[in-house]
């Protein structure tokens, strides 16, 4: 029933794919057409278009995802084993809430079945129904947003692309455990918003900080369930978007590296790419962002959650007031730090005892300092 919200892929794309060689990505994708719907039991990732842009007051013309599909399916895949389907598009509903409802139902169905939805919007307020898709899973959710802004804007007149995070934080049921922003630019965010991020023990990484050391983000994505990409976080000279001019932001290589980190994460179960402006140049970049995400998924190491700790080295670091326990994977050299969650009102968090971290955070602990990531997680747990 949930898939009834999906309309078939445009015939233009089906004809385009027929003209490709058998080596192109498009020839290896199962498509929702007028005649058939892909067998989702055989699918690991599903591409979904959402033709909705009413979350932006200055919305551009109706959303056209055909250029993105052409650019993506015209690429060559890597040595991938993961099966992919294009399930078509969710058309705009009579109201914005109707579109949200449709996306929530479709994404929830896919996630429950172990299929990763790759959602191409539309405006970034579509992150909200993607977050609500996890309600039926009865789990706490970690959201990572690649964005120059925090999107805590006022909700006067309803949710928008600039205020969806406020709705996520305030609405019940509140399943959000952590929000991490990657790439914020200070001059786009008020001091009140920056202070609120600190007050809620969320994580935020400035653009310059990430540009200087992009590996800082790997543990962030490793602990994410949802990754939401605002294409305005990419500088216009790389995205080709000169309608909403962005002089500063990530370059093409950096945004693709972030997407690959998201794909490699064993925990990430949905990806959304939003706020594009129907320009062919931007479609090229979006296609490559999706390509790198798929590439990452194909190289997942399946280290989360731990099936056994036999393949990990355990490090105990005694501090003056705490004893911190770290684990290092023998397989990938990645690190985790142990978090002692309390039981009681947060029973759902009981199993989340290991938090991804970096080698640098282990070294910080060795210097008798408590890593900020560990401290924030403990503080959130005690609220």
Short mmCIF file of C-alpha atoms in Angstrom, two decimals:
data_model
loop_
_atom_site.label_atom_id
_atom_site.label_comp_id
_atom_site.label_asym_id
_atom_site.label_seq_id
_atom_site.Cartn_x
_atom_site.Cartn_y
_atom_site.Cartn_z
CA UNK A 1 0.00 0.00 0.00
CA UNK A 2 2.81 2.43 0.88
CA UNK A 3 4.26 2.12 -2.62
CA UNK A 4 0.98 3.36 -4.11
CA UNK A 5 2.29 6.86 -3.38
CA UNK A 6 5.01 6.38 -6.00
CA UNK A 7 4.54 7.29 -9.66
CA UNK A 8 6.62 5.49 -12.31
CA UNK A 9 9.93 6.79 -13.59
CA UNK A 10 9.42 9.12 -16.56
CA UNK A 11 9.40 7.37 -19.96
CA UNK A 12 12.15 9.77 -21.04
CA UNK A 13 14.50 8.15 -18.52
CA UNK A 14 13.52 4.61 -19.52
CA UNK A 15 14.31 5.43 -23.16
CA UNK A 16 17.59 7.06 -22.13
CA UNK A 17 18.65 3.96 -20.20
CA UNK A 18 17.80 1.70 -23.15
CA UNK A 19 20.39 3.61 -25.17
CA UNK A 20 23.17 2.94 -22.63
CA UNK A 21 25.69 0.12 -22.78
CA UNK A 22 25.40 -2.86 -20.46
CA UNK A 23 28.32 -1.47 -18.44
CA UNK A 24 26.57 1.77 -17.46
CA UNK A 25 24.94 2.07 -14.03
CA UNK A 26 21.50 2.60 -15.60
CA UNK A 27 21.63 -0.89 -17.11
CA UNK A 28 22.07 -2.41 -13.65
CA UNK A 29 19.15 -0.62 -11.95
CA UNK A 30 15.60 -1.98 -11.62
CA UNK A 31 13.01 0.65 -12.56
CA UNK A 32 9.42 1.33 -11.56
CA UNK A 33 7.67 1.62 -14.91
CA UNK A 34 4.07 1.74 -16.10
CA UNK A 35 4.21 -2.02 -16.53
CA UNK A 36 6.11 -3.30 -13.49
CA UNK A 37 7.36 -2.52 -10.00
CA UNK A 38 10.76 -3.78 -8.83
CA UNK A 39 10.92 -6.74 -6.47
CA UNK A 40 12.01 -4.95 -3.29
CA UNK A 41 13.02 -8.26 -1.68
CA UNK A 42 16.02 -8.18 -4.02
CA UNK A 43 16.95 -4.54 -3.41
CA UNK A 44 19.45 -2.95 -0.99
CA UNK A 45 19.09 0.71 -2.02
CA UNK A 46 16.13 2.58 -3.50
CA UNK A 47 16.19 5.95 -5.23
CA UNK A 48 13.08 8.07 -4.66
CA UNK A 49 12.32 11.47 -6.12
CA UNK A 50 10.09 13.92 -4.25
CA UNK A 51 8.77 16.66 -6.54
CA UNK A 52 7.96 19.04 -3.69
CA UNK A 53 9.34 22.54 -3.17
CA UNK A 54 6.61 24.35 -1.22
CA UNK A 55 8.85 24.39 1.84
CA UNK A 56 10.73 27.30 0.31
CA UNK A 57 9.06 30.72 0.06
CA UNK A 58 11.20 31.57 -2.97
CA UNK A 59 10.61 28.19 -4.60
CA UNK A 60 11.77 27.79 -8.16
CA UNK A 61 9.86 26.10 -10.95
CA UNK A 62 8.45 22.66 -10.37
CA UNK A 63 11.06 20.09 -9.46
CA UNK A 64 12.60 18.24 -12.43
CA UNK A 65 14.76 15.25 -11.48
CA UNK A 66 15.26 13.87 -14.99
CA UNK A 67 18.62 15.63 -15.51
CA UNK A 68 19.92 14.10 -12.26
CA UNK A 69 18.79 10.63 -13.28
CA UNK A 70 20.42 10.96 -16.70
CA UNK A 71 23.71 12.07 -15.19
CA UNK A 72 23.64 9.30 -12.57
CA UNK A 73 22.67 6.44 -14.86
CA UNK A 74 25.19 7.56 -17.46
CA UNK A 75 28.02 6.90 -14.99
CA UNK A 76 29.86 3.60 -14.71
CA UNK A 77 29.53 1.67 -11.44
CA UNK A 78 32.43 0.40 -9.39
CA UNK A 79 32.92 -3.23 -8.52
CA UNK A 80 29.60 -3.22 -6.69
CA UNK A 81 27.47 -6.08 -5.45
CA UNK A 82 24.64 -3.97 -4.05
CA UNK A 83 21.32 -4.09 -5.93
CA UNK A 84 19.63 -0.76 -6.69
CA UNK A 85 16.11 0.19 -7.73
CA UNK A 86 14.60 3.48 -8.87
CA UNK A 87 11.11 3.48 -7.39
CA UNK A 88 10.00 6.65 -9.16
CA UNK A 89 8.61 9.85 -7.69
CA UNK A 90 6.30 11.09 -4.97
CA UNK A 91 4.19 13.80 -6.57
CA UNK A 92 3.21 16.93 -4.62
CA UNK A 93 0.08 16.29 -2.55
CA UNK A 94 -2.90 18.61 -2.23
CA UNK A 95 -1.06 20.08 0.75
CA UNK A 96 2.54 20.01 1.92
CA UNK A 97 1.45 17.73 4.78
CA UNK A 98 0.13 15.21 2.25
CA UNK A 99 3.56 15.01 0.65
CA UNK A 100 5.16 14.59 4.08
CA UNK A 101 2.75 11.75 4.85
CA UNK A 102 3.56 9.95 1.61
CA UNK A 103 7.33 10.25 2.07
CA UNK A 104 7.11 9.12 5.69
CA UNK A 105 5.13 6.00 4.75
CA UNK A 106 7.35 5.04 1.82
CA UNK A 107 10.62 5.63 3.68
CA UNK A 108 9.38 3.79 6.77
CA UNK A 109 8.43 0.75 4.70
CA UNK A 110 11.85 0.66 3.04
CA UNK A 111 13.84 1.15 6.24
CA UNK A 112 11.88 -1.57 8.04
CA UNK A 113 12.74 -3.91 5.18
CA UNK A 114 16.45 -3.11 5.38
CA UNK A 115 16.45 -0.98 2.21
CA UNK A 116 18.31 2.35 2.22
CA UNK A 117 16.18 5.13 0.66
CA UNK A 118 18.13 7.75 -1.29
CA UNK A 119 15.69 10.66 -1.39
CA UNK A 120 16.20 13.40 -3.97
CA UNK A 121 14.15 16.52 -3.26
CA UNK A 122 12.77 19.14 -3.33
CA UNK A 123 13.40 21.37 -0.38
CA UNK A 124 15.18 20.37 2.81
CA UNK A 125 12.07 20.44 4.99
CA UNK A 126 11.56 16.92 3.55
CA UNK A 127 14.11 15.88 6.18
CA UNK A 128 11.26 16.10 8.70
CA UNK A 129 9.09 13.29 7.23
CA UNK A 130 12.28 11.28 6.65
CA UNK A 131 12.97 11.60 10.38
CA UNK A 132 9.36 10.71 11.22
CA UNK A 133 9.74 7.53 9.15
CA UNK A 134 11.68 6.10 12.11
CA UNK A 135 8.71 6.44 14.50
CA UNK A 136 7.54 2.90 13.76
CA UNK A 137 10.99 1.52 14.53
CA UNK A 138 10.75 2.72 18.16
CA UNK A 139 14.37 3.78 18.33
CA UNK A 140 16.30 6.93 19.07
CA UNK A 141 17.60 8.66 15.94
CA UNK A 142 20.82 10.48 15.11
CA UNK A 143 20.59 13.08 12.35
CA UNK A 144 23.58 14.54 10.51
CA UNK A 145 23.03 17.57 8.29
CA UNK A 146 25.60 18.83 5.79
CA UNK A 147 24.49 22.43 5.82
CA UNK A 148 25.78 25.99 6.15
CA UNK A 149 22.86 26.78 8.50
CA UNK A 150 21.24 25.12 11.51
CA UNK A 151 17.68 25.64 10.19
CA UNK A 152 16.23 26.61 13.57
CA UNK A 153 14.10 29.30 11.92
CA UNK A 154 10.69 30.34 13.18
CA UNK A 155 7.78 28.09 12.22
CA UNK A 156 5.31 30.88 11.56
CA UNK A 157 2.97 29.69 8.83
CA UNK A 158 4.22 26.11 9.02
CA UNK A 159 7.43 24.19 8.56
CA UNK A 160 9.92 25.45 5.97
CA UNK A 161 13.30 24.44 4.60
CA UNK A 162 14.84 26.89 7.08
CA UNK A 163 12.91 25.76 10.17
CA UNK A 164 12.51 21.98 9.92
CA UNK A 165 15.04 21.34 12.70
CA UNK A 166 12.93 23.29 15.19
CA UNK A 167 10.00 21.00 14.42
CA UNK A 168 12.17 17.88 14.80
CA UNK A 169 13.42 19.06 18.21
CA UNK A 170 10.01 20.12 19.53
CA UNK A 171 7.52 17.63 18.10
CA UNK A 172 6.35 14.49 19.89
CA UNK A 173 7.25 11.70 19.84
CA UNK A 174 10.75 13.05 20.37
CA UNK A 175 13.02 10.33 19.07
CA UNK A 176 15.99 12.57 18.30
CA UNK A 177 19.01 11.62 20.37
CA UNK A 178 21.67 13.64 18.58
CA UNK A 179 21.94 16.22 15.81
CA UNK A 180 25.27 16.97 14.16
CA UNK A 181 25.87 19.79 11.71
CA UNK A 182 28.77 19.46 9.30
CA UNK A 183 29.99 22.62 7.59
CA UNK A 184 28.11 25.49 9.23
CA UNK A 185 29.20 29.03 8.38
CA UNK A 186 29.04 31.28 11.41
CA UNK A 187 27.75 34.40 9.64
CA UNK A 188 24.64 32.51 8.52
CA UNK A 189 23.69 31.57 12.09
CA UNK A 190 22.69 33.80 14.98
CA UNK A 191 24.54 33.58 18.27
CA UNK A 192 21.30 32.38 19.87
CA UNK A 193 21.23 29.41 17.49
CA UNK A 194 24.87 28.59 18.18
CA UNK A 195 24.20 28.79 21.92
CA UNK A 196 21.17 26.50 21.51
CA UNK A 197 23.33 23.87 19.81
CA UNK A 198 25.59 23.93 22.86
CA UNK A 199 22.69 23.90 25.31
CA UNK A 200 21.18 20.81 23.69
CA UNK A 201 24.61 19.09 23.61
CA UNK A 202 24.43 18.77 19.84
CA UNK A 203 27.54 18.75 17.65
CA UNK A 204 28.51 21.36 15.09
CA UNK A 205 31.62 21.60 12.92
CA UNK A 206 32.56 24.79 11.12
CA UNK A 207 33.31 24.70 7.42
CA UNK A 208 36.94 25.69 7.91
CA UNK A 209 37.46 23.06 10.58
CA UNK A 210 36.23 20.30 8.24
CA UNK A 211 38.06 21.66 5.19
CA UNK A 212 41.32 21.50 7.17
CA UNK A 213 40.72 17.94 8.37
CA UNK A 214 37.81 16.16 6.68
CA UNK A 215 38.57 12.93 8.58
CA UNK A 216 37.01 14.58 11.66
CA UNK A 217 33.62 13.73 10.19
CA UNK A 218 34.09 9.96 9.87
CA UNK A 219 33.01 9.16 13.47
CA UNK A 220 30.12 11.63 13.07
CA UNK A 221 28.69 9.74 10.10
CA UNK A 222 29.46 6.38 11.72
CA UNK A 223 26.91 7.21 14.42
CA UNK A 224 24.24 8.64 12.07
CA UNK A 225 20.91 7.14 11.05
CA UNK A 226 19.85 9.93 8.66
CA UNK A 227 22.11 12.12 6.53
CA UNK A 228 20.53 15.26 5.05
CA UNK A 229 22.49 17.22 2.43
CA UNK A 230 21.70 20.87 1.66
CA UNK A 231 23.30 21.56 -1.71
CA UNK A 232 23.70 25.19 -0.73
CA UNK A 233 26.55 23.95 1.49
CA UNK A 234 28.58 23.57 -1.73
CA UNK A 235 30.21 26.66 -3.18
CA UNK A 236 28.62 27.83 -6.44
CA UNK A 237 31.86 27.52 -8.41
CA UNK A 238 31.61 23.75 -7.90
CA UNK A 239 27.84 23.19 -7.85
CA UNK A 240 27.00 25.41 -10.81
CA UNK A 241 24.20 27.02 -8.79
CA UNK A 242 24.48 30.74 -9.45
CA UNK A 243 20.81 31.40 -8.67
CA UNK A 244 21.39 31.05 -4.94
CA UNK A 245 24.99 32.28 -5.06
CA UNK A 246 27.25 30.67 -2.47
CA UNK A 247 30.82 32.03 -2.53
CA UNK A 248 32.02 29.76 0.28
CA UNK A 249 31.30 26.12 0.99
CA UNK A 250 32.56 22.64 0.30
CA UNK A 251 34.21 21.93 -3.03
CA UNK A 252 33.23 19.01 -5.23
CA UNK A 253 35.83 16.64 -3.86
CA UNK A 254 34.94 17.42 -0.24
CA UNK A 255 31.17 16.91 -0.62
CA UNK A 256 31.78 13.60 -2.39
CA UNK A 257 34.17 12.52 0.37
CA UNK A 258 31.50 13.31 2.97
CA UNK A 259 28.97 11.31 0.98
CA UNK A 260 31.34 8.34 0.87
CA UNK A 261 31.84 8.55 4.65
CA UNK A 262 28.06 8.44 4.99
CA UNK A 263 27.88 5.38 2.76
CA UNK A 264 30.66 3.52 4.58
CA UNK A 265 28.85 3.98 7.91
CA UNK A 266 27.22 0.70 8.91
CA UNK A 267 24.48 2.63 10.68
CA UNK A 268 23.29 5.16 8.07
CA UNK A 269 19.93 3.91 6.81
CA UNK A 270 18.68 6.89 4.78
CA UNK A 271 20.13 9.73 2.70
CA UNK A 272 18.40 12.89 1.53
CA UNK A 273 19.76 15.40 -1.01
CA UNK A 274 17.84 18.65 -1.10
CA UNK A 275 17.65 22.27 -2.27
CA UNK A 276 18.90 21.91 -5.83
CA UNK A 277 17.76 24.46 -8.39
CA UNK A 278 17.01 22.47 -11.54
CA UNK A 279 20.31 23.35 -13.20
CA UNK A 280 22.13 20.77 -15.32
CA UNK A 281 25.49 21.73 -13.82
CA UNK A 282 24.16 20.95 -10.35
CA UNK A 283 22.73 17.65 -11.61
CA UNK A 284 26.26 16.49 -12.49
CA UNK A 285 27.41 17.07 -8.91
CA UNK A 286 24.30 15.45 -7.37
CA UNK A 287 24.85 12.35 -9.51
CA UNK A 288 28.43 12.09 -8.29
CA UNK A 289 27.38 12.60 -4.65
CA UNK A 290 24.96 9.67 -5.01
CA UNK A 291 27.62 7.60 -6.79
CA UNK A 292 30.05 8.03 -3.88
CA UNK A 293 27.36 7.15 -1.35
CA UNK A 294 26.59 3.92 -3.21
CA UNK A 295 30.34 3.24 -3.43
CA UNK A 296 30.61 3.65 0.34
CA UNK A 297 27.69 1.29 1.04
CA UNK A 298 29.42 -1.36 -1.05
CA UNK A 299 32.50 -1.14 1.16
CA UNK A 300 30.79 -1.32 4.54
CA UNK A 301 32.71 -3.40 7.06
CA UNK A 302 29.64 -4.47 9.08
CA UNK A 303 31.18 -3.49 12.40
CA UNK A 304 28.01 -1.95 13.88
CA UNK A 305 26.56 -3.12 16.11
CA UNK A 306 29.24 -5.34 17.59
CA UNK A 307 28.48 -9.01 17.10
CA UNK A 308 31.54 -9.92 19.13
CA UNK A 309 34.39 -7.95 20.69
CA UNK A 310 37.00 -10.58 20.00
CA UNK A 311 38.30 -8.62 16.99
CA UNK A 312 38.86 -5.44 18.98
CA UNK A 313 41.64 -4.23 21.22
CA UNK A 314 40.44 -2.78 24.51
CA UNK A 315 42.18 0.24 26.02
CA UNK A 316 41.44 1.46 29.54
CA UNK A 317 42.45 5.05 30.30
CA UNK A 318 42.25 6.00 34.01
CA UNK A 319 41.49 9.68 34.63
CA UNK A 320 41.20 11.52 37.90
CA UNK A 321 37.40 11.21 38.08
CA UNK A 322 36.59 8.66 35.36
CA UNK A 323 37.85 5.50 33.76
CA UNK A 324 37.40 5.64 30.01
CA UNK A 325 37.26 2.48 27.92
CA UNK A 326 38.17 2.53 24.23
CA UNK A 327 37.95 -0.17 21.57
CA UNK A 328 40.01 -0.32 18.38
CA UNK A 329 39.00 -2.54 15.47
CA UNK A 330 41.67 -4.92 14.22
CA UNK A 331 39.87 -4.90 10.87
CA UNK A 332 39.60 -1.19 10.07
CA UNK A 333 41.62 0.58 12.83
CA UNK A 334 38.49 2.55 13.75
CA UNK A 335 37.85 3.56 17.36
CA UNK A 336 34.91 3.53 19.78
CA UNK A 337 34.51 4.85 23.31
CA UNK A 338 32.28 3.17 25.87
CA UNK A 339 29.32 5.16 27.22
CA UNK A 340 27.64 4.01 30.41
CA UNK A 341 24.02 4.86 29.76
CA UNK A 342 21.64 4.81 32.69
CA UNK A 343 18.50 2.73 32.60
CA UNK A 344 15.08 4.05 33.62
CA UNK A 345 13.31 6.50 31.37
CA UNK A 346 15.88 5.90 28.61
CA UNK A 347 15.63 2.14 28.46
CA UNK A 348 15.67 2.37 24.68
CA UNK A 349 19.26 3.61 24.88
CA UNK A 350 20.44 0.73 26.97
CA UNK A 351 22.17 -1.09 24.13
CA UNK A 352 23.90 2.02 22.71
CA UNK A 353 26.97 1.69 24.89
CA UNK A 354 29.65 2.29 22.27
CA UNK A 355 30.11 5.69 20.64
CA UNK A 356 32.26 6.08 17.51
CA UNK A 357 35.30 8.26 18.10
CA UNK A 358 38.71 8.98 16.61
CA UNK A 359 42.26 8.01 17.51
CA UNK A 360 42.84 11.66 18.39
CA UNK A 361 40.16 11.44 21.09
CA UNK A 362 41.94 8.45 22.60
CA UNK A 363 45.14 10.53 22.69
CA UNK A 364 43.22 13.38 24.34
CA UNK A 365 42.12 10.99 27.08
CA UNK A 366 45.70 9.78 27.48
CA UNK A 367 46.60 13.42 28.19
CA UNK A 368 44.09 13.35 31.08
CA UNK A 369 41.39 15.31 29.27
CA UNK A 370 37.82 14.11 28.78
CA UNK A 371 36.86 14.02 25.06
CA UNK A 372 34.02 16.43 24.28
CA UNK A 373 32.10 13.76 22.36
CA UNK A 374 32.02 11.50 25.45
CA UNK A 375 31.05 14.37 27.76
CA UNK A 376 28.15 15.50 25.56
CA UNK A 377 26.79 11.96 25.26
CA UNK A 378 26.88 11.53 29.03
CA UNK A 379 25.16 14.87 29.58
CA UNK A 380 22.38 14.05 27.09
CA UNK A 381 21.81 10.77 28.88
CA UNK A 382 21.41 12.49 32.23
CA UNK A 383 18.79 14.99 31.04
#
